[in-house]
Amino acid sequence: MSEKFYITTPIYYVNAKPHVGHAYTTIAADVLARFQKLQGKEVFFLTGTDEHGLKIQKKADEAGLAPQQFVDGISDEFKKLWKDLNIDYSNFIRTTDKKHIEAVQKVLQTLYDKGAIYKGTYSGMYCVGCEQFKSENELVDGKCPDHGTVPEKMEEECYLLKMTDIQERLIEKIEKNEFEIAPERYKNEILSFLKSQKLNDISISRKNVAWGIPLPFDLNQTAYVWIDAFLNYLTGLGWDGDEKNIPKEWPVDVQFIGKDILRVHATIWPAILLHLGIELPKMIFTHGHILSDGKKMSKTLGNSIATSDMIEKFGIDGTRYLLLSAGPFGQDIDVTMKRMIENYNADLANGLGNLVSRIIKLSESATKPDIISTNNNIIEGMKFDLKLSFIWSGIRACNKYIDDNKPWELVKNNKEEFENVILKLKRDLSIIANDLIPFMPDTAEKIKKALETKQVEILFPRIK
Ligand code: MSP
């Protein structure tokens, strides 16, 4: 039986249309999923949308639509974008799916019956943008640093989840990498947070948010959106909420998340699982944010880049390449349209595209059969950009090899040497195509076909 590999993206809020940050995580997850599949693993790749909560309720009101109608429209846009970006997910979970709702209610009842959830009151500052309570020291000038808004003061009767009794176990699991938080600096950040203070029990329900899953033991309250959301990672596998029926894909091998949602993923999420007696994820991998010209991309600043514009300009594989090559996956990356056009022309139009057309055109005069090599390299430690730069150094080397060996002269005066040069180039190009499969599946396919048929189309037309 082949080894399983389960990977997830965060589920995206449907308060607004998808943006390039969402595309970034999802493309990276798709690359890793495709790569693991090529290694022969049985891959399950889950993505989806997070559809409840105050933020979305407010947006639906503003749009003058019923919440369900509003979320249906935006969830469809995410699906369409993933189709446009050639994202090969196994399931797209929506938290408004009936089965998800039923499973969440079952879990809440279990936690309540176990005494992990109890009734109390909670007061604090709530940031609707984050859908999280914020402590004083998390605010800058009294505002949420991520959203630039003053959080709302809130005090209400609610249900709370016990955090205190899992803290030590959690620290131990993180330290032993049984629950691995990567890259390392994020592990250290979370450990120092967990060791510096006692975790407070957290509010897991809301009294005045109608757009949520009703608590089965108190129908006047709805579940806190993050509790609802975390459980997608299990319900997305078809889980019914019963701890005895854990799906075979569990525990999840890698969960990709952005740095802004690390804290909740490293505390509330494992707390739920520990209370339920379910194994923790093997790894949470945190990536950085996409910035534009050093600033967070935002519509207000006018520096935001629409994924649809990128696809139109650079094509699907061009977009996938440009986002993942822009910098290390664990760090913030800065992209601008100007730089992306330069990189597209240099790396794709000139680098790869040119190499393919040169080799195919030259090989029309060669007769020796092809040698198809297979590639077994590993995309280790999510170093997508490094892997790409490794592939591109191969592309540059091949282009240089052509310039140096001048096969167009060899074909006239040294036929044998010409054949050897072309053979080597074809072999190298086939290795390059294999390496590219997870990143640029269509392009890899086109290159392979070109090698077989000795016919070439322009892969990446230059952009002016
Ligand atoms: N719904 C929650 C996640 C629940 S998971 C159980 C959420 N949604 S979100 O739509 O706001 O963000 C989803 C992901 O997109 C997060 O990982 C976040 O880090 C990521 N990004 C949001 N803006 C981003 C950039 N500018 N760049 C890269 N990723 C960004 O949080």
CSV table of C-alpha atoms and ligand atoms in Angstrom, one decimal:
chain,number,residue,atom,x,y,z
A,1,MET,CA,0.0,0.0,0.0
A,2,SER,CA,1.4,3.4,-0.8
A,3,GLU,CA,2.2,6.0,1.8
A,4,LYS,CA,-0.4,8.6,2.5
A,5,PHE,CA,0.2,12.4,2.4
A,6,TYR,CA,-2.4,14.9,3.6
A,7,ILE,CA,-1.9,18.6,3.0
A,8,THR,CA,-4.2,21.6,3.7
A,9,THR,CA,-4.4,25.3,3.0
A,10,PRO,CA,-6.3,27.6,5.4
A,11,ILE,CA,-9.9,27.9,4.4
A,12,TYR,CA,-10.4,31.4,3.1
A,13,TYR,CA,-12.9,34.0,4.4
A,14,VAL,CA,-15.5,34.9,1.9
A,15,ASN,CA,-15.9,38.5,3.0
A,16,ALA,CA,-14.2,39.6,-0.2
A,17,LYS,CA,-12.9,38.2,-3.4
A,18,PRO,CA,-9.8,36.1,-3.5
A,19,HIS,CA,-6.5,37.9,-3.7
A,20,VAL,CA,-2.9,37.1,-4.6
A,21,GLY,CA,-2.1,36.1,-1.0
A,22,HIS,CA,-4.7,33.3,-1.2
A,23,ALA,CA,-3.4,32.2,-4.5
A,24,TYR,CA,0.2,32.1,-3.2
A,25,THR,CA,-0.6,29.5,-0.4
A,26,THR,CA,-2.8,27.5,-2.7
A,27,ILE,CA,-0.3,27.3,-5.5
A,28,ALA,CA,2.4,26.2,-3.0
A,29,ALA,CA,0.2,23.5,-1.6
A,30,ASP,CA,-0.7,22.3,-5.1
A,31,VAL,CA,3.0,22.1,-6.0
A,32,LEU,CA,3.8,20.0,-2.9
A,33,ALA,CA,0.7,17.8,-3.5
A,34,ARG,CA,1.7,17.2,-7.1
A,35,PHE,CA,5.2,16.5,-6.1
A,36,GLN,CA,4.2,13.9,-3.4
A,37,LYS,CA,1.9,12.3,-5.9
A,38,LEU,CA,4.9,11.9,-8.3
A,39,GLN,CA,6.7,10.2,-5.5
A,40,GLY,CA,4.0,7.6,-5.5
A,41,LYS,CA,2.2,8.8,-2.4
A,42,GLU,CA,-1.6,8.7,-1.9
A,43,VAL,CA,-2.2,12.4,-1.7
A,44,PHE,CA,-5.2,14.2,-0.2
A,45,PHE,CA,-5.2,17.9,-0.8
A,46,LEU,CA,-7.8,20.0,1.0
A,47,THR,CA,-8.8,23.6,0.5
A,48,GLY,CA,-12.0,25.5,0.9
A,49,THR,CA,-13.9,28.5,2.3
A,50,ASP,CA,-14.6,29.8,5.8
A,51,GLU,CA,-18.1,31.2,5.6
A,52,HIS,CA,-19.5,32.1,9.1
A,53,GLY,CA,-19.0,34.9,11.6
A,54,LEU,CA,-19.6,38.5,12.2
A,55,LYS,CA,-17.3,39.8,9.5
A,56,ILE,CA,-19.1,37.9,6.7
A,57,GLN,CA,-22.5,38.7,8.2
A,58,LYS,CA,-21.7,42.4,8.1
A,59,LYS,CA,-20.5,42.2,4.5
A,60,ALA,CA,-23.6,40.3,3.4
A,61,ASP,CA,-25.8,43.0,5.1
A,62,GLU,CA,-23.8,45.7,3.3
A,63,ALA,CA,-24.4,44.0,0.0
A,64,GLY,CA,-28.1,43.7,0.8
A,65,LEU,CA,-27.9,39.9,0.4
A,66,ALA,CA,-28.9,37.0,2.6
A,67,PRO,CA,-25.7,35.6,4.1
A,68,GLN,CA,-26.0,32.3,2.3
A,69,GLN,CA,-26.6,33.9,-1.0
A,70,PHE,CA,-23.6,36.2,-0.4
A,71,VAL,CA,-21.2,33.4,0.6
A,72,ASP,CA,-22.3,31.1,-2.3
A,73,GLY,CA,-21.2,33.8,-4.8
A,74,ILE,CA,-17.8,34.4,-3.3
A,75,SER,CA,-17.1,30.7,-2.6
A,76,ASP,CA,-17.7,30.1,-6.3
A,77,GLU,CA,-15.1,32.8,-7.2
A,78,PHE,CA,-12.5,30.9,-5.2
A,79,LYS,CA,-13.4,27.7,-7.0
A,80,LYS,CA,-13.2,29.4,-10.3
A,81,LEU,CA,-9.8,30.9,-9.5
A,82,TRP,CA,-8.4,27.5,-8.4
A,83,LYS,CA,-9.6,26.1,-11.7
A,84,ASP,CA,-8.0,28.9,-13.6
A,85,LEU,CA,-4.7,28.3,-11.7
A,86,ASN,CA,-4.8,24.6,-12.4
A,87,ILE,CA,-5.1,23.7,-8.7
A,88,ASP,CA,-5.7,20.0,-8.4
A,89,TYR,CA,-7.4,19.7,-5.0
A,90,SER,CA,-9.0,16.5,-3.7
A,91,ASN,CA,-11.9,18.4,-1.9
A,92,PHE,CA,-13.1,21.9,-1.5
A,93,ILE,CA,-14.8,22.2,1.9
A,94,ARG,CA,-17.3,24.9,2.8
A,95,THR,CA,-18.2,25.5,6.4
A,96,THR,CA,-21.8,26.0,5.4
A,97,ASP,CA,-21.9,22.4,4.1
A,98,LYS,CA,-24.6,20.5,6.1
A,99,LYS,CA,-22.3,17.6,6.9
A,100,HIS,CA,-19.7,20.0,8.3
A,101,ILE,CA,-22.3,21.8,10.5
A,102,GLU,CA,-23.5,18.5,11.9
A,103,ALA,CA,-20.0,17.3,12.7
A,104,VAL,CA,-19.1,20.6,14.4
A,105,GLN,CA,-22.2,20.3,16.6
A,106,LYS,CA,-21.3,16.8,17.5
A,107,VAL,CA,-17.8,17.9,18.5
A,108,LEU,CA,-19.2,20.8,20.6
A,109,GLN,CA,-21.5,18.4,22.4
A,110,THR,CA,-18.6,16.0,23.1
A,111,LEU,CA,-16.4,18.8,24.5
A,112,TYR,CA,-19.3,20.1,26.6
A,113,ASP,CA,-20.0,16.6,27.9
A,114,LYS,CA,-16.4,16.1,28.8
A,115,GLY,CA,-16.3,19.4,30.7
A,116,ALA,CA,-13.8,21.0,28.3
A,117,ILE,CA,-16.4,23.6,27.5
A,118,TYR,CA,-18.2,25.4,30.4
A,119,LYS,CA,-20.4,28.4,30.7
A,120,GLY,CA,-19.1,31.8,31.9
A,121,THR,CA,-18.6,35.3,30.8
A,122,TYR,CA,-15.8,36.9,28.7
A,123,SER,CA,-14.8,40.4,28.3
A,124,GLY,CA,-12.2,41.8,25.9
A,125,MET,CA,-11.4,43.8,22.8
A,126,TYR,CA,-12.7,42.1,19.7
A,127,CYS,CA,-11.2,42.7,16.2
A,128,VAL,CA,-13.8,41.8,13.7
A,129,GLY,CA,-11.2,41.8,10.9
A,130,CYS,CA,-9.2,39.1,12.7
A,131,GLU,CA,-12.3,37.6,14.2
A,132,GLN,CA,-10.2,37.4,17.4
A,133,PHE,CA,-10.0,38.9,20.9
A,134,LYS,CA,-6.9,41.0,21.2
A,135,SER,CA,-4.9,41.7,24.3
A,136,GLU,CA,-3.7,45.3,25.1
A,137,ASN,CA,-0.1,44.5,24.2
A,138,GLU,CA,-1.1,43.2,20.7
A,139,LEU,CA,-2.5,46.6,19.8
A,140,VAL,CA,-0.5,49.5,18.3
A,141,ASP,CA,-1.9,52.9,19.4
A,142,GLY,CA,-5.0,51.1,20.5
A,143,LYS,CA,-5.5,49.6,17.0
A,144,CYS,CA,-5.2,46.2,15.5
A,145,PRO,CA,-1.9,46.3,13.6
A,146,ASP,CA,-3.3,44.0,10.8
A,147,HIS,CA,-6.5,45.9,10.2
A,148,GLY,CA,-5.8,49.4,11.5
A,149,THR,CA,-9.1,49.5,13.3
A,150,VAL,CA,-10.0,50.0,17.0
A,151,PRO,CA,-11.3,46.7,18.3
A,152,GLU,CA,-14.8,46.6,19.9
A,153,LYS,CA,-15.2,46.3,23.6
A,154,MET,CA,-17.2,43.2,24.4
A,155,GLU,CA,-18.5,41.5,27.4
A,156,GLU,CA,-21.0,38.7,27.2
A,157,GLU,CA,-22.2,35.5,28.6
A,158,CYS,CA,-20.7,32.7,26.6
A,159,TYR,CA,-19.1,29.3,26.7
A,160,LEU,CA,-15.4,28.9,27.2
A,161,LEU,CA,-12.8,26.3,26.2
A,162,LYS,CA,-10.3,25.2,28.8
A,163,MET,CA,-6.8,26.1,27.7
A,164,THR,CA,-4.9,25.9,31.0
A,165,ASP,CA,-4.9,22.1,31.3
A,166,ILE,CA,-3.4,21.5,27.9
A,167,GLN,CA,-0.6,24.1,28.0
A,168,GLU,CA,2.1,21.8,29.4
A,169,ARG,CA,1.3,18.9,27.0
A,170,LEU,CA,1.3,21.4,24.1
A,171,ILE,CA,4.7,22.8,25.0
A,172,GLU,CA,6.1,19.3,25.2
A,173,LYS,CA,4.7,18.2,21.8
A,174,ILE,CA,6.0,21.3,20.1
A,175,GLU,CA,9.5,20.9,21.7
A,176,LYS,CA,9.7,17.3,20.7
A,177,ASN,CA,8.5,18.2,17.1
A,178,GLU,CA,5.6,15.8,17.5
A,179,PHE,CA,3.6,18.9,16.6
A,180,GLU,CA,6.2,20.6,14.4
A,181,ILE,CA,6.0,24.3,13.9
A,182,ALA,CA,8.2,25.3,10.9
A,183,PRO,CA,10.3,27.2,10.0
A,184,GLU,CA,12.2,27.0,13.2
A,185,ARG,CA,11.9,30.7,14.2
A,186,TYR,CA,8.1,30.3,14.4
A,187,LYS,CA,8.5,27.3,16.7
A,188,ASN,CA,10.7,29.5,18.9
A,189,GLU,CA,8.2,32.3,18.8
A,190,ILE,CA,5.3,30.1,19.8
A,191,LEU,CA,7.3,28.4,22.5
A,192,SER,CA,8.4,31.6,24.1
A,193,PHE,CA,4.8,32.8,24.0
A,194,LEU,CA,3.5,29.6,25.6
A,195,LYS,CA,6.2,29.7,28.3
A,196,SER,CA,5.9,33.3,29.2
A,197,GLN,CA,2.3,33.3,30.3
A,198,LYS,CA,-0.6,31.1,31.4
A,199,LEU,CA,-3.1,30.7,28.6
A,200,ASN,CA,-6.5,32.1,29.2
A,201,ASP,CA,-9.6,30.0,28.6
A,202,ILE,CA,-11.1,31.2,25.3
A,203,SER,CA,-14.6,32.2,24.4
A,204,ILE,CA,-16.0,29.7,21.9
A,205,SER,CA,-19.4,31.1,21.3
A,206,ARG,CA,-21.3,34.3,20.5
A,207,LYS,CA,-24.6,35.5,21.7
A,208,ASN,CA,-25.4,38.1,19.0
A,209,VAL,CA,-23.9,36.6,15.9
A,210,ALA,CA,-26.7,34.8,14.1
A,211,TRP,CA,-24.6,33.7,11.2
A,212,GLY,CA,-22.9,30.7,12.8
A,213,ILE,CA,-23.5,27.2,13.9
A,214,PRO,CA,-25.9,27.0,16.9
A,215,LEU,CA,-24.5,25.3,20.0
A,216,PRO,CA,-26.4,22.0,20.4
A,217,PHE,CA,-26.6,22.5,24.2
A,218,ASP,CA,-27.6,26.2,24.0
A,219,LEU,CA,-29.4,27.2,20.9
A,220,ASN,CA,-29.2,30.9,21.8
A,221,GLN,CA,-25.5,30.9,21.0
A,222,THR,CA,-23.5,30.2,17.9
A,223,ALA,CA,-20.1,28.7,17.7
A,224,TYR,CA,-17.1,31.0,17.5
A,225,VAL,CA,-16.0,31.1,13.8
A,226,TRP,CA,-12.5,29.8,14.5
A,227,ILE,CA,-13.8,26.6,16.3
A,228,ASP,CA,-16.1,26.0,13.3
A,229,ALA,CA,-13.2,26.7,10.9
A,230,PHE,CA,-10.5,24.5,12.4
A,231,LEU,CA,-12.7,21.5,12.3
A,232,ASN,CA,-12.8,21.7,8.5
A,233,TYR,CA,-9.4,20.0,8.5
A,234,LEU,CA,-11.2,16.9,9.7
A,235,THR,CA,-14.7,17.3,8.2
A,236,GLY,CA,-13.0,18.0,4.8
A,237,LEU,CA,-12.0,14.3,4.9
A,238,GLY,CA,-15.6,13.3,5.4
A,239,TRP,CA,-15.3,13.0,9.2
A,240,ASP,CA,-18.7,12.9,11.1
A,241,GLY,CA,-17.5,14.4,14.3
A,242,ASP,CA,-17.1,11.1,16.2
A,243,GLU,CA,-13.6,10.6,17.7
A,244,LYS,CA,-13.9,6.9,17.0
A,245,ASN,CA,-14.3,7.4,13.3
A,246,ILE,CA,-11.0,9.3,12.5
A,247,PRO,CA,-10.3,9.3,8.8
A,248,LYS,CA,-7.4,7.2,7.5
A,249,GLU,CA,-5.7,10.4,6.1
A,250,TRP,CA,-5.3,11.7,9.7
A,251,PRO,CA,-3.0,13.1,11.1
A,252,VAL,CA,-2.4,15.8,8.6
A,253,ASP,CA,1.2,15.8,7.3
A,254,VAL,CA,1.5,19.5,6.5
A,255,GLN,CA,-0.7,22.5,7.1
A,256,PHE,CA,0.2,25.6,5.2
A,257,ILE,CA,-0.8,28.9,6.9
A,258,GLY,CA,0.2,32.5,6.8
A,259,LYS,CA,2.1,34.0,9.8
A,260,ASP,CA,-1.0,36.1,10.8
A,261,ILE,CA,-2.9,33.0,11.8
A,262,LEU,CA,-0.1,31.0,13.4
A,263,ARG,CA,-0.9,31.9,17.0
A,264,VAL,CA,-4.5,30.5,16.8
A,265,HIS,CA,-3.3,27.4,14.8
A,266,ALA,CA,-0.6,26.7,17.5
A,267,THR,CA,-2.9,27.1,20.5
A,268,ILE,CA,-6.7,26.8,19.9
A,269,TRP,CA,-6.5,24.2,17.2
A,270,PRO,CA,-4.3,21.7,19.1
A,271,ALA,CA,-6.3,22.4,22.3
A,272,ILE,CA,-9.5,21.2,20.6
A,273,LEU,CA,-7.7,18.0,19.4
A,274,LEU,CA,-6.0,17.4,22.8
A,275,HIS,CA,-9.4,17.6,24.5
A,276,LEU,CA,-10.9,15.2,22.0
A,277,GLY,CA,-8.0,12.8,22.3
A,278,ILE,CA,-7.2,13.1,18.6
A,279,GLU,CA,-3.6,13.2,17.3
A,280,LEU,CA,-2.1,16.6,16.5
A,281,PRO,CA,-1.0,17.6,13.0
A,282,LYS,CA,2.5,16.5,12.1
A,283,MET,CA,3.5,19.9,10.9
A,284,ILE,CA,2.3,23.4,10.6
A,285,PHE,CA,4.3,25.3,8.0
A,286,THR,CA,4.1,29.1,8.2
A,287,HIS,CA,4.8,31.3,5.1
A,288,GLY,CA,5.3,35.0,4.9
A,289,HIS,CA,3.1,37.7,3.4
A,290,ILE,CA,3.2,39.1,-0.1
A,291,LEU,CA,4.1,42.7,-0.1
A,292,SER,CA,4.2,45.1,-2.9
A,293,ASP,CA,7.0,47.7,-2.9
A,294,GLY,CA,7.7,47.0,0.7
A,295,LYS,CA,4.1,47.6,1.8
A,296,LYS,CA,1.3,45.2,2.6
A,297,MET,CA,-0.8,44.8,-0.5
A,298,SER,CA,-4.0,46.7,-0.2
A,299,LYS,CA,-6.7,48.3,-2.3
A,300,THR,CA,-6.4,51.5,-0.4
A,301,LEU,CA,-2.7,51.9,-1.1
A,302,GLY,CA,-3.4,51.0,-4.7
A,303,ASN,CA,-0.5,48.5,-4.8
A,304,SER,CA,-2.6,45.3,-4.9
A,305,ILE,CA,-2.2,43.0,-7.8
A,306,ALA,CA,-5.2,40.9,-9.0
A,307,THR,CA,-4.5,37.3,-9.7
A,308,SER,CA,-6.8,37.5,-12.7
A,309,ASP,CA,-4.5,40.2,-14.2
A,310,MET,CA,-1.5,38.1,-13.6
A,311,ILE,CA,-3.1,35.1,-15.3
A,312,GLU,CA,-4.0,37.2,-18.3
A,313,LYS,CA,-0.5,38.6,-18.6
A,314,PHE,CA,1.7,35.7,-17.6
A,315,GLY,CA,-0.5,32.7,-18.2
A,316,ILE,CA,-1.2,30.0,-15.6
A,317,ASP,CA,2.2,28.6,-15.4
A,318,GLY,CA,3.8,32.0,-15.6
A,319,THR,CA,1.8,33.1,-12.6
A,320,ARG,CA,2.6,30.0,-10.6
A,321,TYR,CA,6.3,30.4,-11.4
A,322,LEU,CA,6.5,34.2,-10.6
A,323,LEU,CA,4.8,33.8,-7.2
A,324,LEU,CA,6.9,30.8,-6.0
A,325,SER,CA,10.2,32.1,-7.4
A,326,ALA,CA,9.8,35.5,-5.7
A,327,GLY,CA,11.5,34.5,-2.5
A,328,PRO,CA,11.7,31.9,0.3
A,329,PHE,CA,8.4,30.4,1.2
A,330,GLY,CA,8.8,31.0,4.9
A,331,GLN,CA,9.6,34.8,4.5
A,332,ASP,CA,7.8,37.9,3.4
A,333,ILE,CA,8.2,38.4,-0.4
A,334,ASP,CA,7.9,41.6,-2.3
A,335,VAL,CA,6.4,41.6,-5.7
A,336,THR,CA,5.7,44.4,-8.2
A,337,MET,CA,4.2,44.2,-11.6
A,338,LYS,CA,7.3,45.8,-13.1
A,339,ARG,CA,9.6,43.2,-11.6
A,340,MET,CA,7.4,40.4,-12.5
A,341,ILE,CA,7.4,41.5,-16.1
A,342,GLU,CA,11.2,41.6,-16.1
A,343,ASN,CA,11.4,38.2,-14.5
A,344,TYR,CA,8.9,36.8,-16.9
A,345,ASN,CA,10.9,38.0,-19.9
A,346,ALA,CA,14.2,37.0,-18.5
A,347,ASP,CA,13.4,33.6,-17.0
A,348,LEU,CA,10.4,32.4,-19.1
A,349,ALA,CA,10.4,34.1,-22.5
A,350,ASN,CA,14.2,34.2,-22.9
A,351,GLY,CA,15.4,31.5,-20.5
A,352,LEU,CA,13.1,28.5,-20.7
A,353,GLY,CA,11.1,29.4,-23.8
A,354,ASN,CA,14.1,30.2,-25.8
A,355,LEU,CA,15.9,27.1,-24.8
A,356,VAL,CA,13.1,24.8,-25.7
A,357,SER,CA,12.7,26.4,-29.2
A,358,ARG,CA,16.5,26.3,-29.8
A,359,ILE,CA,16.8,22.6,-28.9
A,360,ILE,CA,13.7,21.5,-30.8
A,361,LYS,CA,14.7,23.4,-33.9
A,362,LEU,CA,18.2,22.1,-33.8
A,363,SER,CA,17.1,18.6,-33.1
A,364,GLU,CA,15.3,18.5,-36.4
A,365,SER,CA,18.6,17.8,-38.0
A,366,ALA,CA,19.6,15.1,-35.4
A,367,THR,CA,18.8,11.5,-35.7
A,368,LYS,CA,20.0,9.7,-32.5
A,369,PRO,CA,17.1,8.4,-30.3
A,370,ASP,CA,16.2,10.3,-27.1
A,371,ILE,CA,17.2,9.2,-23.7
A,372,ILE,CA,14.4,10.0,-21.2
A,373,SER,CA,15.7,10.5,-17.7
A,374,THR,CA,13.7,10.5,-14.6
A,375,ASN,CA,14.2,12.9,-11.8
A,376,ASN,CA,14.0,12.0,-8.2
A,377,ASN,CA,14.9,15.3,-6.5
A,378,ILE,CA,13.1,16.3,-3.4
A,379,ILE,CA,11.4,19.6,-2.6
A,380,GLU,CA,12.8,19.6,0.8
A,381,GLY,CA,11.8,22.0,3.6
A,382,MET,CA,9.3,23.8,1.3
A,383,LYS,CA,12.3,25.5,-0.5
A,384,PHE,CA,10.2,26.1,-3.6
A,385,ASP,CA,12.2,29.2,-4.7
A,386,LEU,CA,15.5,27.3,-4.2
A,387,LYS,CA,14.3,24.4,-6.3
A,388,LEU,CA,13.2,26.8,-9.0
A,389,SER,CA,16.5,28.6,-9.0
A,390,PHE,CA,18.3,25.3,-9.3
A,391,ILE,CA,16.2,24.4,-12.3
A,392,TRP,CA,16.9,27.8,-13.8
A,393,SER,CA,20.6,27.4,-13.4
A,394,GLY,CA,20.2,24.3,-15.5
A,395,ILE,CA,18.3,26.3,-18.1
A,396,ARG,CA,21.0,28.9,-18.2
A,397,ALA,CA,23.7,26.3,-18.4
A,398,CYS,CA,22.0,24.7,-21.4
A,399,ASN,CA,21.6,28.0,-23.2
A,400,LYS,CA,25.3,28.6,-22.6
A,401,TYR,CA,26.2,25.1,-23.8
A,402,ILE,CA,24.4,25.9,-27.1
A,403,ASP,CA,26.3,29.2,-27.5
A,404,ASP,CA,29.6,27.6,-26.7
A,405,ASN,CA,29.2,24.5,-28.9
A,406,LYS,CA,27.5,26.3,-31.9
A,407,PRO,CA,25.6,23.2,-33.1
A,408,TRP,CA,24.5,25.2,-36.2
A,409,GLU,CA,28.2,25.0,-37.3
A,410,LEU,CA,28.7,21.5,-36.1
A,411,VAL,CA,25.9,20.2,-38.2
A,412,LYS,CA,27.8,21.3,-41.3
A,413,ASN,CA,31.3,20.1,-40.3
A,414,ASN,CA,31.2,17.6,-37.5
A,415,LYS,CA,28.0,15.5,-37.7
A,416,GLU,CA,29.0,13.1,-34.9
A,417,GLU,CA,29.8,15.8,-32.4
A,418,PHE,CA,26.5,17.6,-33.5
A,419,GLU,CA,24.6,14.4,-32.6
A,420,ASN,CA,26.2,14.2,-29.2
A,421,VAL,CA,25.6,17.9,-28.4
A,422,ILE,CA,21.9,17.6,-29.3
A,423,LEU,CA,21.5,14.3,-27.4
A,424,LYS,CA,22.9,15.9,-24.3
A,425,LEU,CA,20.6,18.9,-24.7
A,426,LYS,CA,17.5,16.8,-25.2
A,427,ARG,CA,18.4,14.7,-22.2
A,428,ASP,CA,18.9,17.8,-20.1
A,429,LEU,CA,15.7,19.4,-21.3
A,430,SER,CA,13.8,16.3,-20.4
A,431,ILE,CA,15.2,16.4,-16.9
A,432,ILE,CA,14.2,20.1,-16.7
A,433,ALA,CA,10.6,19.2,-17.9
A,434,ASN,CA,10.4,16.5,-15.2
A,435,ASP,CA,11.5,18.9,-12.5
A,436,LEU,CA,9.0,21.4,-13.7
A,437,ILE,CA,5.9,19.1,-13.5
A,438,PRO,CA,4.7,20.1,-10.0
A,439,PHE,CA,5.4,23.8,-10.6
A,440,MET,CA,4.3,24.2,-14.2
A,441,PRO,CA,2.3,21.1,-15.2
A,442,ASP,CA,1.1,22.4,-18.6
A,443,THR,CA,4.5,23.7,-19.6
A,444,ALA,CA,6.2,20.5,-18.6
A,445,GLU,CA,3.7,18.6,-20.7
A,446,LYS,CA,4.3,20.9,-23.7
A,447,ILE,CA,8.0,20.4,-23.5
A,448,LYS,CA,7.8,16.7,-23.4
A,449,LYS,CA,5.5,16.7,-26.4
A,450,ALA,CA,7.8,19.0,-28.3
A,451,LEU,CA,10.7,16.6,-27.6
A,452,GLU,CA,8.6,13.8,-29.0
A,453,THR,CA,7.1,15.5,-32.0
A,454,LYS,CA,10.0,17.9,-32.8
A,455,GLN,CA,7.5,20.6,-33.2
A,456,VAL,CA,7.5,23.7,-31.0
A,457,GLU,CA,5.0,26.4,-30.2
A,458,ILE,CA,6.0,29.6,-28.5
A,459,LEU,CA,5.7,28.9,-24.7
A,460,PHE,CA,6.1,32.4,-23.3
A,461,PRO,CA,5.6,35.3,-25.7
A,462,ARG,CA,7.6,38.3,-24.7
A,463,ILE,CA,5.8,41.0,-22.9
A,464,LYS,CA,6.6,44.6,-23.7
B,1,MSP,N1,-10.5,32.0,7.6
B,1,MSP,C1,-9.2,32.2,8.2
B,1,MSP,C2,-8.4,30.9,8.2
B,1,MSP,C3,-9.1,29.8,8.9
B,1,MSP,S1,-8.2,28.3,8.7
B,1,MSP,C4,-8.9,27.2,9.8
B,1,MSP,C5,-8.4,33.3,7.5
B,1,MSP,N2,-8.8,33.6,6.3
B,1,MSP,S2,-8.1,34.7,5.3
B,1,MSP,O1,-8.8,34.6,4.1
B,1,MSP,O2,-8.1,35.9,6.0
B,1,MSP,O3,-6.6,34.3,5.2
B,1,MSP,C6,-6.3,33.1,4.7
B,1,MSP,C7,-4.8,33.0,4.4
B,1,MSP,O4,-4.4,33.9,3.5
B,1,MSP,C8,-4.0,33.2,5.7
B,1,MSP,O5,-3.0,32.1,5.8
B,1,MSP,C9,-3.3,34.5,5.4
B,1,MSP,O6,-2.0,34.5,6.0
B,1,MSP,C10,-3.2,34.5,3.9
B,1,MSP,N3,-2.9,35.8,3.4
B,1,MSP,C11,-3.7,36.9,3.5
B,1,MSP,N4,-3.1,37.9,3.0
B,1,MSP,C12,-1.9,37.5,2.5
B,1,MSP,C13,-0.8,38.1,1.8
B,1,MSP,N5,-0.8,39.4,1.5
B,1,MSP,N6,0.2,37.3,1.5
B,1,MSP,C14,0.3,36.0,1.7
B,1,MSP,N7,-0.7,35.4,2.4
B,1,MSP,C15,-1.7,36.2,2.8
B,1,MSP,O7,-7.5,33.8,8.1
